[in-house]
mmCIF file of C-alpha atoms in Angstrom:
data_model
loop_
_atom_site.group_PDB
_atom_site.id
_atom_site.type_symbol
_atom_site.label_atom_id
_atom_site.label_comp_id
_atom_site.label_asym_id
_atom_site.label_seq_id
_atom_site.Cartn_x
_atom_site.Cartn_y
_atom_site.Cartn_z
ATOM 1 C CA GLU A 255 84.100 -96.879 113.062
ATOM 2 C CA ARG A 256 82.980 -95.466 109.730
ATOM 3 C CA PRO A 257 80.792 -97.690 107.533
ATOM 4 C CA GLY A 258 82.435 -98.842 104.329
ATOM 5 C CA THR A 259 86.006 -98.369 105.547
ATOM 6 C CA MET A 260 88.594 -101.118 105.821
ATOM 7 C CA ALA A 261 88.588 -100.718 109.614
ATOM 8 C CA ALA A 262 84.819 -101.247 109.768
ATOM 9 C CA ARG A 263 85.113 -104.444 107.739
ATOM 10 C CA LYS A 264 88.270 -105.945 109.263
ATOM 11 C CA LEU A 265 88.782 -104.636 112.808
ATOM 12 C CA GLU A 266 86.806 -105.298 115.940
ATOM 13 C CA ASP A 267 85.603 -102.216 117.848
ATOM 14 C CA ASP A 268 87.461 -102.861 121.103
ATOM 15 C CA VAL A 269 87.080 -99.406 122.698
ATOM 16 C CA PRO A 270 84.504 -99.410 125.510
ATOM 17 C CA GLU A 271 81.563 -97.007 125.148
ATOM 18 C CA GLU A 272 82.478 -95.151 128.360
ATOM 19 C CA VAL A 273 85.997 -94.486 127.018
ATOM 20 C CA LYS A 274 84.519 -93.131 123.780
ATOM 21 C CA LYS A 275 82.199 -90.818 125.741
ATOM 22 C CA ARG A 276 85.047 -89.585 127.968
ATOM 23 C CA ARG A 277 87.252 -88.858 124.955
ATOM 24 C CA LEU A 278 84.464 -86.984 123.192
ATOM 25 C CA THR A 279 83.774 -84.916 126.315
ATOM 26 C CA GLU A 280 87.469 -84.008 126.547
ATOM 27 C CA ILE A 281 87.531 -82.900 122.907
ATOM 28 C CA VAL A 282 84.328 -80.846 123.231
ATOM 29 C CA ASN A 283 85.606 -79.152 126.403
ATOM 30 C CA LEU A 284 88.926 -78.298 124.773
ATOM 31 C CA GLN A 285 87.160 -76.907 121.705
ATOM 32 C CA GLN A 286 84.888 -74.754 123.914
ATOM 33 C CA LYS A 287 87.940 -73.414 125.760
ATOM 34 C CA HIS A 288 89.725 -72.627 122.482
ATOM 35 C CA SER A 289 86.621 -70.994 120.978
ATOM 36 C CA HIS A 290 86.150 -68.786 124.036
ATOM 37 C CA TYR A 291 89.807 -67.764 123.908
ATOM 38 C CA ARG A 292 89.397 -66.869 120.225
ATOM 39 C CA THR A 293 86.281 -64.741 120.717
ATOM 40 C CA GLN A 294 87.829 -62.984 123.732
ATOM 41 C CA GLN A 295 90.467 -61.580 121.381
ATOM 42 C CA PHE A 296 87.753 -59.334 119.884
ATOM 43 C CA VAL A 297 86.602 -57.760 123.185
ATOM 44 C CA GLY A 298 87.401 -54.044 123.210
ATOM 45 C CA LYS A 299 87.863 -53.916 119.436
ATOM 46 C CA THR A 300 85.590 -52.529 116.737
ATOM 47 C CA VAL A 301 84.804 -54.945 113.920
ATOM 48 C CA GLU A 302 82.822 -54.749 110.700
ATOM 49 C CA VAL A 303 79.666 -56.873 110.751
ATOM 50 C CA LEU A 304 77.335 -57.745 107.871
ATOM 51 C CA ILE A 305 73.794 -57.862 109.259
ATOM 52 C CA GLU A 306 72.183 -61.170 108.245
ATOM 53 C CA LYS A 307 69.040 -61.499 110.345
ATOM 54 C CA GLU A 308 67.293 -60.814 113.600
ATOM 55 C CA SER A 309 68.927 -62.397 116.628
ATOM 56 C CA LYS A 310 67.474 -65.778 117.631
ATOM 57 C CA LYS A 311 67.255 -64.707 121.264
ATOM 58 C CA SER A 312 65.923 -61.155 120.919
ATOM 59 C CA ASP A 313 63.859 -59.305 118.335
ATOM 60 C CA LEU A 314 65.568 -56.122 119.575
ATOM 61 C CA HIS A 315 68.985 -57.254 118.283
ATOM 62 C CA TRP A 316 70.599 -57.944 114.923
ATOM 63 C CA SER A 317 72.785 -60.943 114.199
ATOM 64 C CA GLY A 318 75.545 -60.869 111.632
ATOM 65 C CA ARG A 319 79.055 -62.055 110.869
ATOM 66 C CA THR A 320 82.499 -60.553 110.857
ATOM 67 C CA SER A 321 84.938 -61.096 108.001
ATOM 68 C CA GLN A 322 86.378 -63.943 110.126
ATOM 69 C CA ASN A 323 82.913 -65.591 110.055
ATOM 70 C CA THR A 324 82.308 -65.002 113.783
ATOM 71 C CA VAL A 325 78.694 -64.299 114.788
ATOM 72 C CA ALA A 326 78.054 -60.923 116.420
ATOM 73 C CA VAL A 327 74.862 -59.562 117.971
ATOM 74 C CA PHE A 328 74.027 -55.950 118.776
ATOM 75 C CA PRO A 329 70.992 -53.677 119.327
ATOM 76 C CA LYS A 330 69.037 -52.939 116.142
ATOM 77 C CA GLU A 331 68.868 -49.124 116.154
ATOM 78 C CA ASN A 332 68.220 -47.836 112.590
ATOM 79 C CA TYR A 333 70.097 -50.492 110.631
ATOM 80 C CA VAL A 334 68.682 -53.083 108.219
ATOM 81 C CA VAL A 335 69.608 -56.539 106.930
ATOM 82 C CA GLY A 336 72.436 -56.182 104.416
ATOM 83 C CA ASP A 337 74.083 -53.211 106.128
ATOM 84 C CA PHE A 338 77.759 -53.353 107.000
ATOM 85 C CA VAL A 339 78.035 -51.914 110.503
ATOM 86 C CA ASN A 340 81.031 -51.166 112.689
ATOM 87 C CA VAL A 341 80.378 -52.843 116.040
ATOM 88 C CA LYS A 342 82.357 -52.279 119.242
ATOM 89 C CA ILE A 343 82.646 -55.640 120.986
ATOM 90 C CA ASN A 344 82.001 -55.441 124.730
ATOM 91 C CA ASP A 345 81.544 -59.095 125.669
ATOM 92 C CA CYS A 346 81.473 -62.595 124.205
ATOM 93 C CA THR A 347 80.528 -66.210 124.652
ATOM 94 C CA SER A 348 82.516 -69.078 123.180
ATOM 95 C CA ALA A 349 80.723 -68.626 119.849
ATOM 96 C CA THR A 350 79.223 -65.123 119.761
ATOM 97 C CA LEU A 351 80.493 -61.565 119.992
ATOM 98 C CA ILE A 352 78.257 -59.106 121.843
ATOM 99 C CA GLY A 353 78.531 -55.408 121.150
ATOM 100 C CA GLU A 354 77.033 -52.105 120.127
ATOM 101 C CA ALA A 355 76.914 -50.428 116.737
ATOM 102 C CA VAL A 356 79.088 -47.350 116.339
ATOM 103 C CA GLY A 357 78.074 -46.506 112.766
ATOM 104 C CA LEU A 358 77.800 -47.708 109.215
ATOM 105 C CA SER A 359 80.925 -49.117 107.616
ATOM 106 C CA GLU A 360 82.496 -47.557 104.530
ATOM 107 C CA ASN A 361 81.422 -50.713 102.612
ATOM 108 C CA ASN A 362 77.787 -49.521 102.437
#
């Protein structure tokens, strides 16, 4: 039900709360599975990453994004925020690529 819509004004919400929760859980689980599949496609490849900031989980790692807007983290080395770095992806989670820098990109 979305406030202000015709359905909110005219229709009774007849879906039990437990059904709503089950449906949401199914959707979230499917999205997690799809996201993990998508990030796994990068493992073993080298991608260009724009360094945006320090990683949330480690001050020894950078966090940035690929041109497909996927987050990647990798050890800092001698790079700085704003650098475009080629990163070899070695692992991933459903939302993050994990790799190691192999050098500055030609876009610097």
